[in-house]
Coordinates of N, CA and C in Angstrom, one line a residue:
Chain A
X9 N 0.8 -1.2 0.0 CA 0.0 0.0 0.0 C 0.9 1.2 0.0
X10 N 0.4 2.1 -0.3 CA 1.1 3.5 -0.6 C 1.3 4.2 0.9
X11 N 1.3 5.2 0.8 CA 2.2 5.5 2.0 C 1.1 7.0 2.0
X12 N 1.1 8.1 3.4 CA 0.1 9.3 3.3 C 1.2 9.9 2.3
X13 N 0.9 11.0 1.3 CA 1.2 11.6 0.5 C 0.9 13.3 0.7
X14 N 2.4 14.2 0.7 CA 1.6 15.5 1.5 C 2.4 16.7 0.3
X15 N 1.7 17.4 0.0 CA 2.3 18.4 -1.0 C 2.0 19.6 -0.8
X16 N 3.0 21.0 -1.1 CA 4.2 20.8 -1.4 C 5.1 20.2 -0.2
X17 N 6.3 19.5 -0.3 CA 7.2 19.4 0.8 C 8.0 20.7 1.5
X18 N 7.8 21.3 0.5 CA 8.8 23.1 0.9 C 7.9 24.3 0.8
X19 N 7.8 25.0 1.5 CA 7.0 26.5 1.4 C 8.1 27.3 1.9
X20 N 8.1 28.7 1.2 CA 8.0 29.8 1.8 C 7.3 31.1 1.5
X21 N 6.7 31.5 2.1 CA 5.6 32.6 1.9 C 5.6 33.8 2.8
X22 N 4.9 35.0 2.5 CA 5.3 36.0 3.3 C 4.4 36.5 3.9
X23 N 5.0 37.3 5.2 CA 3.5 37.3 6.5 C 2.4 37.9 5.2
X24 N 1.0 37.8 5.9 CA 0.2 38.5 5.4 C -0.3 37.3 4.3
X25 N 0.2 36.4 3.6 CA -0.3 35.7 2.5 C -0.9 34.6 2.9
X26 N -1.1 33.8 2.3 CA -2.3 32.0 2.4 C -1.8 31.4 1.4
X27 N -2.2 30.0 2.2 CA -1.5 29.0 1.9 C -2.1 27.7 2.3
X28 N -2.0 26.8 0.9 CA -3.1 25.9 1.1 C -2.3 24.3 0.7
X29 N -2.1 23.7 1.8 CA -1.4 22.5 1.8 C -2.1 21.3 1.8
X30 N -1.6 19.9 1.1 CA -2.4 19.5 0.2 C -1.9 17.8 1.4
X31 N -2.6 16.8 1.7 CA -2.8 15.3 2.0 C -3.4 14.2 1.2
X32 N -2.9 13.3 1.1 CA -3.8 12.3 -0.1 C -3.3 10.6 1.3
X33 N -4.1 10.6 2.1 CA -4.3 9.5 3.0 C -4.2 8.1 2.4
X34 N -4.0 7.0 2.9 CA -3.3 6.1 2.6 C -4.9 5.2 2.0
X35 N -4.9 4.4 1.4 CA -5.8 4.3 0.6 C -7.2 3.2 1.3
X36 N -8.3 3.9 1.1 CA -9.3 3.1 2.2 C -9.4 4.0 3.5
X37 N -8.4 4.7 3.9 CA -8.4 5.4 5.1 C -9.4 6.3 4.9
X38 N -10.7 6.9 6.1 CA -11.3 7.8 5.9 C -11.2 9.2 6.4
X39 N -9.9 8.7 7.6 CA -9.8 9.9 8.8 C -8.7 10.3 8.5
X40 N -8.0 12.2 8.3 CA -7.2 12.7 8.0 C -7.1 13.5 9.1
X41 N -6.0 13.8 10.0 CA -5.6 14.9 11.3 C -4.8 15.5 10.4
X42 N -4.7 16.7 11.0 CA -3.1 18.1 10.9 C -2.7 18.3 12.0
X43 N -1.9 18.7 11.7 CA -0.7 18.6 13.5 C 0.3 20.0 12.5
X44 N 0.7 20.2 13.6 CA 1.7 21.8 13.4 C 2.9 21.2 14.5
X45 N 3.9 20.9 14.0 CA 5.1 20.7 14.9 C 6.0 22.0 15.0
X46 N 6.3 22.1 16.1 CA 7.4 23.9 15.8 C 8.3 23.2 17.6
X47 N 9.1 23.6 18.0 CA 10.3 23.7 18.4 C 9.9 23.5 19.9
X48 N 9.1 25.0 19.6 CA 8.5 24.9 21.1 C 7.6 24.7 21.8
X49 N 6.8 24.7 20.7 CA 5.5 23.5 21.3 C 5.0 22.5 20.8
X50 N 6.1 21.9 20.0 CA 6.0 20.3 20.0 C 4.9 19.7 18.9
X51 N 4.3 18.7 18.9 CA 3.6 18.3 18.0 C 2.0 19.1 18.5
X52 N 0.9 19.2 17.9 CA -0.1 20.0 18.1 C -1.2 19.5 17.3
X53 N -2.4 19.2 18.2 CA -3.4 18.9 16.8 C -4.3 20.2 16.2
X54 N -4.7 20.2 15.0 CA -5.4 21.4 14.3 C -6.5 20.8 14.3
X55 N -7.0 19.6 13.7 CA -8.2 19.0 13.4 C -8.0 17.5 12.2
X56 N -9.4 17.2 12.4 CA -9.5 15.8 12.2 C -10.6 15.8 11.0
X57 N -10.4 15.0 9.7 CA -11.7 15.3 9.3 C -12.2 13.7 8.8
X58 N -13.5 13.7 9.2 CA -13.6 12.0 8.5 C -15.0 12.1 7.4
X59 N -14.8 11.1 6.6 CA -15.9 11.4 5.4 C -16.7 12.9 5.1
X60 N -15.2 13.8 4.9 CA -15.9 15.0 4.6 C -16.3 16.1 5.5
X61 N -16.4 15.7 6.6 CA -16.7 16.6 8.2 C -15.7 16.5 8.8
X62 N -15.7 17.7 9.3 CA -14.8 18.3 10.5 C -15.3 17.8 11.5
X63 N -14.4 16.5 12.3 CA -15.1 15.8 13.4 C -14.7 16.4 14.8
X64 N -13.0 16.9 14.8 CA -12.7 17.0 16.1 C -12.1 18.5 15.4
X65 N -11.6 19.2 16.5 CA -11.0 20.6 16.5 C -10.4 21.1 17.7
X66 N -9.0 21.4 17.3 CA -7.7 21.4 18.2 C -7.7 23.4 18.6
X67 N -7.0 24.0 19.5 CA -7.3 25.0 20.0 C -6.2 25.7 18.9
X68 N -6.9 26.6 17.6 CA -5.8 27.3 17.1 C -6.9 28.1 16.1
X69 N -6.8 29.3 15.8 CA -7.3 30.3 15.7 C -8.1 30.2 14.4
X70 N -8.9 30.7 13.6 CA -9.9 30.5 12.7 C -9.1 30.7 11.7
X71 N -7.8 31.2 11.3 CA -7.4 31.5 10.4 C -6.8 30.1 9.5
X72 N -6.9 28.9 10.6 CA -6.7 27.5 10.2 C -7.8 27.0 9.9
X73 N -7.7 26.5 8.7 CA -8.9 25.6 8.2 C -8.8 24.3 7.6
X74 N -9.6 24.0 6.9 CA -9.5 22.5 5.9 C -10.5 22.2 5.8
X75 N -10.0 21.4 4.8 CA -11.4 20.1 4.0 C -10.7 18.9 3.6
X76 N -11.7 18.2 3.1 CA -12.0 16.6 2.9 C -12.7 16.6 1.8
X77 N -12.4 16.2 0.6 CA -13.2 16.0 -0.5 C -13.6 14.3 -0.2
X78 N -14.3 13.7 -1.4 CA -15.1 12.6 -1.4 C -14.5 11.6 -1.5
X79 N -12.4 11.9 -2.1 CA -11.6 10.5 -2.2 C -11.1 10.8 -0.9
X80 N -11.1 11.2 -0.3 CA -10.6 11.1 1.5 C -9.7 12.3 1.0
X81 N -9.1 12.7 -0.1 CA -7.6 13.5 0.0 C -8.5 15.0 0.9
X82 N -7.3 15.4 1.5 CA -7.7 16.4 2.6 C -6.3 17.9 1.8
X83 N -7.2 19.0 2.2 CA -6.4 20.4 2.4 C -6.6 21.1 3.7
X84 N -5.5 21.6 3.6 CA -5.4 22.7 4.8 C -5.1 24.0 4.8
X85 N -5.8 25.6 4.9 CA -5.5 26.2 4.3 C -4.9 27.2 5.9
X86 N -3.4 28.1 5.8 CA -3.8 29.3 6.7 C -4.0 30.6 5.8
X87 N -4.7 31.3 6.8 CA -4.8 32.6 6.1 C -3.9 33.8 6.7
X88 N -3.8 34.8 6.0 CA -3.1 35.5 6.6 C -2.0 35.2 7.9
X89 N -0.8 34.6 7.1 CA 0.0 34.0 7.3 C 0.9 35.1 8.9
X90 N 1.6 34.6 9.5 CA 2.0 35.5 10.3 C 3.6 34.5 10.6
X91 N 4.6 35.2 11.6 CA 5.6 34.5 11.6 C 5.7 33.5 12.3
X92 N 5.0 33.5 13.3 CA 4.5 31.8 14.3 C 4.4 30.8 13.2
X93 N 4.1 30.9 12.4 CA 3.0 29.7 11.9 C 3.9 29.2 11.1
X94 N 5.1 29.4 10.8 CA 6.2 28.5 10.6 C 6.6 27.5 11.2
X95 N 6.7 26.5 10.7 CA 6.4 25.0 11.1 C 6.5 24.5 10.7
X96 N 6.2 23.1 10.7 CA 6.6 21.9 10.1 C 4.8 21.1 10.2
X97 N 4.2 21.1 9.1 CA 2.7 20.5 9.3 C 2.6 19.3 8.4
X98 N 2.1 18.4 9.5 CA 2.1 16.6 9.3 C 0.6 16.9 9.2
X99 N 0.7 15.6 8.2 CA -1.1 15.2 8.3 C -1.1 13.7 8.2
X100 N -2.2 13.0 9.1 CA -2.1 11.5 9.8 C -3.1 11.1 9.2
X101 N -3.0 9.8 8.3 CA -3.9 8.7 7.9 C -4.6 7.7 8.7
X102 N -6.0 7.6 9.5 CA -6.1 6.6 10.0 C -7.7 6.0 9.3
X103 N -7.6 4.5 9.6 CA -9.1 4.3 9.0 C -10.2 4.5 9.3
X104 N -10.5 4.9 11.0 CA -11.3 5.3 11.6 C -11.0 6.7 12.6
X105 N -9.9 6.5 12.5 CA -9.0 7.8 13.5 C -9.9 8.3 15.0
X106 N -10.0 9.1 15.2 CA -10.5 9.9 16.4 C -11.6 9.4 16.8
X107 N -12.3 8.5 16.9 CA -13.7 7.6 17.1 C -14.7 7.9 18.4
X108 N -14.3 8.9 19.1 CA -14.7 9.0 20.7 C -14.3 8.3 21.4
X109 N -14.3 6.8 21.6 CA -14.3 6.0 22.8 C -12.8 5.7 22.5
X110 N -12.3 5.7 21.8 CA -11.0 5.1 20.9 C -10.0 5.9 19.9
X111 N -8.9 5.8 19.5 CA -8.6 6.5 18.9 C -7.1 5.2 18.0
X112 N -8.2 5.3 16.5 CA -7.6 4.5 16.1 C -6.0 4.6 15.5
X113 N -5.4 3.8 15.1 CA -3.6 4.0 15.0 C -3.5 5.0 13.7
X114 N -2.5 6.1 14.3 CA -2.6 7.0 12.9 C -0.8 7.1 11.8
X115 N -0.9 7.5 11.2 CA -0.2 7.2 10.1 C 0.4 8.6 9.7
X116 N 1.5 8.9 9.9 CA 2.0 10.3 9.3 C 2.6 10.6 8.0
X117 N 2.6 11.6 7.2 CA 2.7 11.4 5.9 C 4.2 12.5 5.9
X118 N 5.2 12.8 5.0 CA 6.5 13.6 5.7 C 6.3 14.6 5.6
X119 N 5.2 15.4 5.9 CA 5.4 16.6 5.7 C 5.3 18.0 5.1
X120 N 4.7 18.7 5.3 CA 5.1 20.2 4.7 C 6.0 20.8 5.6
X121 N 7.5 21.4 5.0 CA 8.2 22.3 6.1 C 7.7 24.0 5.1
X122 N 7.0 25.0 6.4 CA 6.5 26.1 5.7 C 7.4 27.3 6.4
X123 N 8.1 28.0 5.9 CA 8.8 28.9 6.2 C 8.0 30.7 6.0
X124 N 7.5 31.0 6.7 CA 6.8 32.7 6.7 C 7.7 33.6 6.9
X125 N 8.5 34.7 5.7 CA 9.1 35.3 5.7 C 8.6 36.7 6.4
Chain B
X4 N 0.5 21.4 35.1 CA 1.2 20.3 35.0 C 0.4 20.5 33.7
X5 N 1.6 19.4 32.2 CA 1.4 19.2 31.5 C 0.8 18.0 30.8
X6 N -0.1 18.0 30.1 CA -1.0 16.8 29.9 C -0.2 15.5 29.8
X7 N 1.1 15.5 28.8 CA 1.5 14.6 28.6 C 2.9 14.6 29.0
X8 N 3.9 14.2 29.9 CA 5.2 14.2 30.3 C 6.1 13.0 29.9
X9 N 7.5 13.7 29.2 CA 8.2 12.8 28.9 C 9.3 13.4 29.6
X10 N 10.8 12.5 29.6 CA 11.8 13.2 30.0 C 12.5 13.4 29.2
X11 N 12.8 14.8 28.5 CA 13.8 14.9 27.5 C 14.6 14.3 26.9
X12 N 15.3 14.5 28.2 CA 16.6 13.5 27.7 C 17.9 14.5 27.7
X13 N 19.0 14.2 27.1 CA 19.0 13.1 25.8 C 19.5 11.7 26.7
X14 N 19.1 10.7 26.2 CA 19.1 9.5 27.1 C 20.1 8.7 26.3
X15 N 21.2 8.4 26.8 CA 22.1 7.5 26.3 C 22.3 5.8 26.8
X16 N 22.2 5.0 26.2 CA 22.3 3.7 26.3 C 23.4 2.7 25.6
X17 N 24.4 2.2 25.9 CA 25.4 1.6 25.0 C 24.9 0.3 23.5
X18 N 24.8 0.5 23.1 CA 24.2 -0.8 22.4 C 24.1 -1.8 22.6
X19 N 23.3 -2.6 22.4 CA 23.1 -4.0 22.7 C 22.6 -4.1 24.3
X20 N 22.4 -2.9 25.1 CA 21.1 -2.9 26.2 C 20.0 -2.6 26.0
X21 N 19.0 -2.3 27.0 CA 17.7 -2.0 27.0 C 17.5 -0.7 27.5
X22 N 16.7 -0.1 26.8 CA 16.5 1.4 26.6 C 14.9 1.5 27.3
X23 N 15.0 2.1 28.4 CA 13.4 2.7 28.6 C 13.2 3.9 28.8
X24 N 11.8 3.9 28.3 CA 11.2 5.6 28.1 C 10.4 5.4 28.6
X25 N 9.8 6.4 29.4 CA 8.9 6.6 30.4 C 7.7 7.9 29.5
X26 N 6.2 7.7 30.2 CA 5.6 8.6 29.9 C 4.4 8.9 30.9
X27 N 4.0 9.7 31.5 CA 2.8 10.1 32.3 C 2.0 11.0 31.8
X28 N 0.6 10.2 31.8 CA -0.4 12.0 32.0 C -1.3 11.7 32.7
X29 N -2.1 13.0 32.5 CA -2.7 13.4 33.7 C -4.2 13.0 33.6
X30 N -4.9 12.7 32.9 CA -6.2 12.4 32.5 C -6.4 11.0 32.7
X31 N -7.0 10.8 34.3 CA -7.4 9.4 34.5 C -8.2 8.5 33.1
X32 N -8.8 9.9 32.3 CA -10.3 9.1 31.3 C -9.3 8.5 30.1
X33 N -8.0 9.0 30.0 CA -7.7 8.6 29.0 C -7.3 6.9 28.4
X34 N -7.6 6.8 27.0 CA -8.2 5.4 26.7 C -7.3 4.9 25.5
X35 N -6.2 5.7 24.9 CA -5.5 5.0 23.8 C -4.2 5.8 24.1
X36 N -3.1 4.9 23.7 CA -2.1 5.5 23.7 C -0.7 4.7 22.8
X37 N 0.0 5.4 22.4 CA 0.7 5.2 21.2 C 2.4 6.0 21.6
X38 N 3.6 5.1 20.8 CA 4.2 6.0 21.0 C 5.3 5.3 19.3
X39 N 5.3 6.8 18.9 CA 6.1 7.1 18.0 C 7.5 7.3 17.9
X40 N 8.3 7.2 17.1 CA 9.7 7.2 16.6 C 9.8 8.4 15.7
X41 N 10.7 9.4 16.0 CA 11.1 10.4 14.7 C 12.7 10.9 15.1
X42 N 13.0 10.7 13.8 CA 14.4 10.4 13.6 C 14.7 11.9 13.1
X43 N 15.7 13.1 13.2 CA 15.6 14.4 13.2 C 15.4 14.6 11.6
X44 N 14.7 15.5 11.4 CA 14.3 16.0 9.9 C 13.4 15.3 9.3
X45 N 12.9 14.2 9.7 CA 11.8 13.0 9.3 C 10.4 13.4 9.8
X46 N 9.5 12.4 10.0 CA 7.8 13.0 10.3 C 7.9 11.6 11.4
X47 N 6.6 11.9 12.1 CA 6.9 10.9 13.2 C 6.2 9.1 12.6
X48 N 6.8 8.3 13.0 CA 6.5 6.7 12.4 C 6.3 5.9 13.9
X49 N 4.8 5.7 13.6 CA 4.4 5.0 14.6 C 5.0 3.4 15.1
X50 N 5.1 3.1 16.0 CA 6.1 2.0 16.8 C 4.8 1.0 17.7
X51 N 4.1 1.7 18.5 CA 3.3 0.7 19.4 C 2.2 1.2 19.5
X52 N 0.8 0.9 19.6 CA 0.0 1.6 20.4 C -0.4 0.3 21.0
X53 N -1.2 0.8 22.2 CA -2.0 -0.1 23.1 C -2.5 0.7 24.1
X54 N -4.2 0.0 24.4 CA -5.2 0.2 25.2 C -5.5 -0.3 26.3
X55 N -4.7 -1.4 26.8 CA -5.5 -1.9 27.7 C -4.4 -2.5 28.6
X56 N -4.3 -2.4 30.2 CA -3.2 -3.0 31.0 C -2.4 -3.7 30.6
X57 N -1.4 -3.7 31.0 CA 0.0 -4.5 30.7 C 0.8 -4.2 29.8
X58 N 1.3 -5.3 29.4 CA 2.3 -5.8 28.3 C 1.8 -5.9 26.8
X59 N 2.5 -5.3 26.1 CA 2.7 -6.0 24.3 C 3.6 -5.2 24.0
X60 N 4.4 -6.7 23.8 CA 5.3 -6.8 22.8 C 5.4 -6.9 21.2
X61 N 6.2 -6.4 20.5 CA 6.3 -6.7 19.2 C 7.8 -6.4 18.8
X62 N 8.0 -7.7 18.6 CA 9.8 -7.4 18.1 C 10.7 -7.3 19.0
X63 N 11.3 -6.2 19.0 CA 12.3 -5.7 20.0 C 11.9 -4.7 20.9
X64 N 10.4 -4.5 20.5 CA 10.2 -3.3 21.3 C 8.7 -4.0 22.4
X65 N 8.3 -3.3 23.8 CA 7.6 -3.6 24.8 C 6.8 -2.2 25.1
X66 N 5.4 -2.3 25.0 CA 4.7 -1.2 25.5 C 4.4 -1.5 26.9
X67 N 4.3 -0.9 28.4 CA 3.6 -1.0 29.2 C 2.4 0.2 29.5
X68 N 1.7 -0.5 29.9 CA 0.3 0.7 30.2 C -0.4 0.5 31.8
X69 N 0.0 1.1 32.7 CA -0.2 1.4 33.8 C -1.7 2.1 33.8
X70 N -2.8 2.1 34.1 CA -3.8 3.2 34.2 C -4.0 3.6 35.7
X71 N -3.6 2.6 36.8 CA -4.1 3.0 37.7 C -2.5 4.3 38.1
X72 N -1.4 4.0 38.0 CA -0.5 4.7 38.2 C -0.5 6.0 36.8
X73 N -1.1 5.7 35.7 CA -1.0 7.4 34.8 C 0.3 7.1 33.6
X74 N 0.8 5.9 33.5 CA 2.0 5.8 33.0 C 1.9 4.9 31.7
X75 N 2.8 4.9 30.9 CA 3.0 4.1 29.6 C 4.2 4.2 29.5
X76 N 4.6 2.9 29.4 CA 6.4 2.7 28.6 C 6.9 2.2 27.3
X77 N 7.8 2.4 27.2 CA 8.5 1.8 26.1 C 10.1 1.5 26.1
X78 N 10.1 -0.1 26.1 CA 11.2 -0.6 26.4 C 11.5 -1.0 25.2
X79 N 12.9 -1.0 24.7 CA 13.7 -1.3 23.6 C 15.0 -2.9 24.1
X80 N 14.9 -3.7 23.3 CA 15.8 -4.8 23.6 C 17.0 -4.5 22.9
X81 N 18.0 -5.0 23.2 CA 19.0 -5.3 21.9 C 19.1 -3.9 21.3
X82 N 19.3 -2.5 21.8 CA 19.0 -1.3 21.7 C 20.5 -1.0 20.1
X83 N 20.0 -0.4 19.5 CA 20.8 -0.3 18.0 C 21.4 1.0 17.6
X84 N 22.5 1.4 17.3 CA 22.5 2.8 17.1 C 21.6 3.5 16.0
X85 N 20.8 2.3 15.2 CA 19.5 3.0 14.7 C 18.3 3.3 15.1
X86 N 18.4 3.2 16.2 CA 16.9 3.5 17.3 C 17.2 5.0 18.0
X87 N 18.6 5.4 17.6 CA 18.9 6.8 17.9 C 18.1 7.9 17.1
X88 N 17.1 8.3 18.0 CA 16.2 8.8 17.6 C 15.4 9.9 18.7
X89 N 14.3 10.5 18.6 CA 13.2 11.0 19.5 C 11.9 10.1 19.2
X90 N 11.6 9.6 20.8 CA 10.4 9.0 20.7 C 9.0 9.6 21.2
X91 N 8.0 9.7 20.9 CA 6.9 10.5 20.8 C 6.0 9.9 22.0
X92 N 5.4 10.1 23.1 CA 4.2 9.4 23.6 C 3.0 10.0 23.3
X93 N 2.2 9.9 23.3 CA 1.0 10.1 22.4 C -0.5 9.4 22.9
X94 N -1.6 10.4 23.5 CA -2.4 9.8 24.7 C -3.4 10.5 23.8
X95 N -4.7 9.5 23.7 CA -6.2 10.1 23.4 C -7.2 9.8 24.6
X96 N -7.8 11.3 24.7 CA -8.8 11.1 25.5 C -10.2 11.3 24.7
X97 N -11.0 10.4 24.8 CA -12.2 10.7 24.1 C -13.1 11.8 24.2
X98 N -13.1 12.1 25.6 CA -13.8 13.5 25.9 C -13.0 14.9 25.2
X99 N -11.8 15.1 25.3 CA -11.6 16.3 24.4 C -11.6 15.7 22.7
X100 N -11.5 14.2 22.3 CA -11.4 14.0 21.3 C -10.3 14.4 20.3
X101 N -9.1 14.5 20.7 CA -7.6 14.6 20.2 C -6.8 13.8 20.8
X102 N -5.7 13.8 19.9 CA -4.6 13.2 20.6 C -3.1 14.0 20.9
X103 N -2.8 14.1 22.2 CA -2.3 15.0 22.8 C -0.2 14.3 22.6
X104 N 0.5 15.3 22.5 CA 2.1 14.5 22.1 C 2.7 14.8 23.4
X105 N 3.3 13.8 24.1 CA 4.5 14.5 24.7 C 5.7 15.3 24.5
X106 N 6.7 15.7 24.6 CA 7.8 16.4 24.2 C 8.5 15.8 23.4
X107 N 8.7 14.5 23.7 CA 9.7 13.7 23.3 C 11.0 13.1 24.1
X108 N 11.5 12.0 23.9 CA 12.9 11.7 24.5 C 13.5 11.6 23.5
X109 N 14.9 12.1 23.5 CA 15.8 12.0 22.3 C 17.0 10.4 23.1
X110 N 16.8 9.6 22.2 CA 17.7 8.4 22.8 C 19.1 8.6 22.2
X111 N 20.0 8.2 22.7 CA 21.1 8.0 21.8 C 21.9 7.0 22.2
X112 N 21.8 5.6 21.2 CA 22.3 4.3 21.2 C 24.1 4.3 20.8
X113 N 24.6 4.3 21.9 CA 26.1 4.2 21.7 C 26.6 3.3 20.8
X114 N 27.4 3.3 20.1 CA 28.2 2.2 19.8 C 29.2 1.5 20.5

């Protein structure tokens, strides 16, 4: 089986702009997370989407978003970019993922490293 | 206190011993937990999860899951200088419905 697939692997962009980073989940899988890794606060979840809905949502400002189209591939978009938001953003393949009672095994894909000038 | 505690580190172990990582949190409800491998400049690659008391093993590697003490481990056998890495612990609680990381331990398998 293929592996999660995340594009582009390199950004850089400048405060004030948007940016819209792209997941294609491992195949069959319904549940796609984003995570924001950075230095100092470590790995982070942004949100979880499964068949299309925004199921869970992690504490980070509205200027973070995403979707889920109908093949499971998922986007993430920020807006008006600022210099925090340089990071390193993973997005996780699972086939049921975040389920309430359970939280099924998730799958990391390598990467976007985004650099905000 | 922080939801998920690891100990930095950097933890050194000679090769060909056993390497343990320790992890605590704080959320008696919590009900899955996982711990990942990320090797510097890579994305994190899941290693173990498990739910329920005790022991599981796979391979060279041993999860333990403590609930009444708050704790999950991860023991390494036969420790390699390619297990020189940062390892992730990684706890879901249903009620916030995320899964929360610890900091990481960065190991470093001697030769």
């Amino acid at each position: 089986k293929a592996g999660v697939t995340q594009t582009p692997r390199y950004l850089i962009k400048t405060r004030g702009q948007q940016v819209t980073l792209s997941c294609s989940p491992i195949s069959g899988h319904r549940s796609v997370s984003w995570y924001q890794q950075t230095p100092g606060q470590g790995l982070q979840f942004l949100f979880e989407y499964f068949s299309e809905t925004q199921r869970n949502k992690g504490n980070f400002p509205g200027r973070f978003s995403g979707r889920q189209f109908s093949n499971s591939r998922s986007e993430m978009n920020v807006s008006t970019l600022e210099l925090g938001d340089s990071a390193l953003y993973l997005c996780a393949s699972s086939s049921q993922g975040l389920a309430g009672g359970s939280a099924y095994e998730q799958y990391f894909g390598p990467g976007t490293r985004l650099t905000v000038t | 206190q922080k939801e998920v505690e690891q100990n930095s580190g950097p933890l050194s172990v000679p090769e060909g011993a056993i390497a343990s990582l320790n992890c605590t949190y704080s959320d008696r409800g919590s009900q899955s937990f996982f711990w990942y491998r990320q090797y510097s400049g890579k994305s994190p690659e899941l290693i173990m999860s498990i739910y329920s008391n005790g022991d599981k093993e796979d391979g060279r590697f041993t999860a333990q899951l403590n609930k009444a003490s708050q704790y999950v481990s991860l023991l390494i056998r036969d420790s390699q200088p390619s297990d020189s890495a940062t390892y992730l612990c990684a706890v879901y609680k249903g009620s916030a419905r995320q899964l929360t990381f610890g900091s990481g331990t960065q190991l470093t398998v001697l030769p």
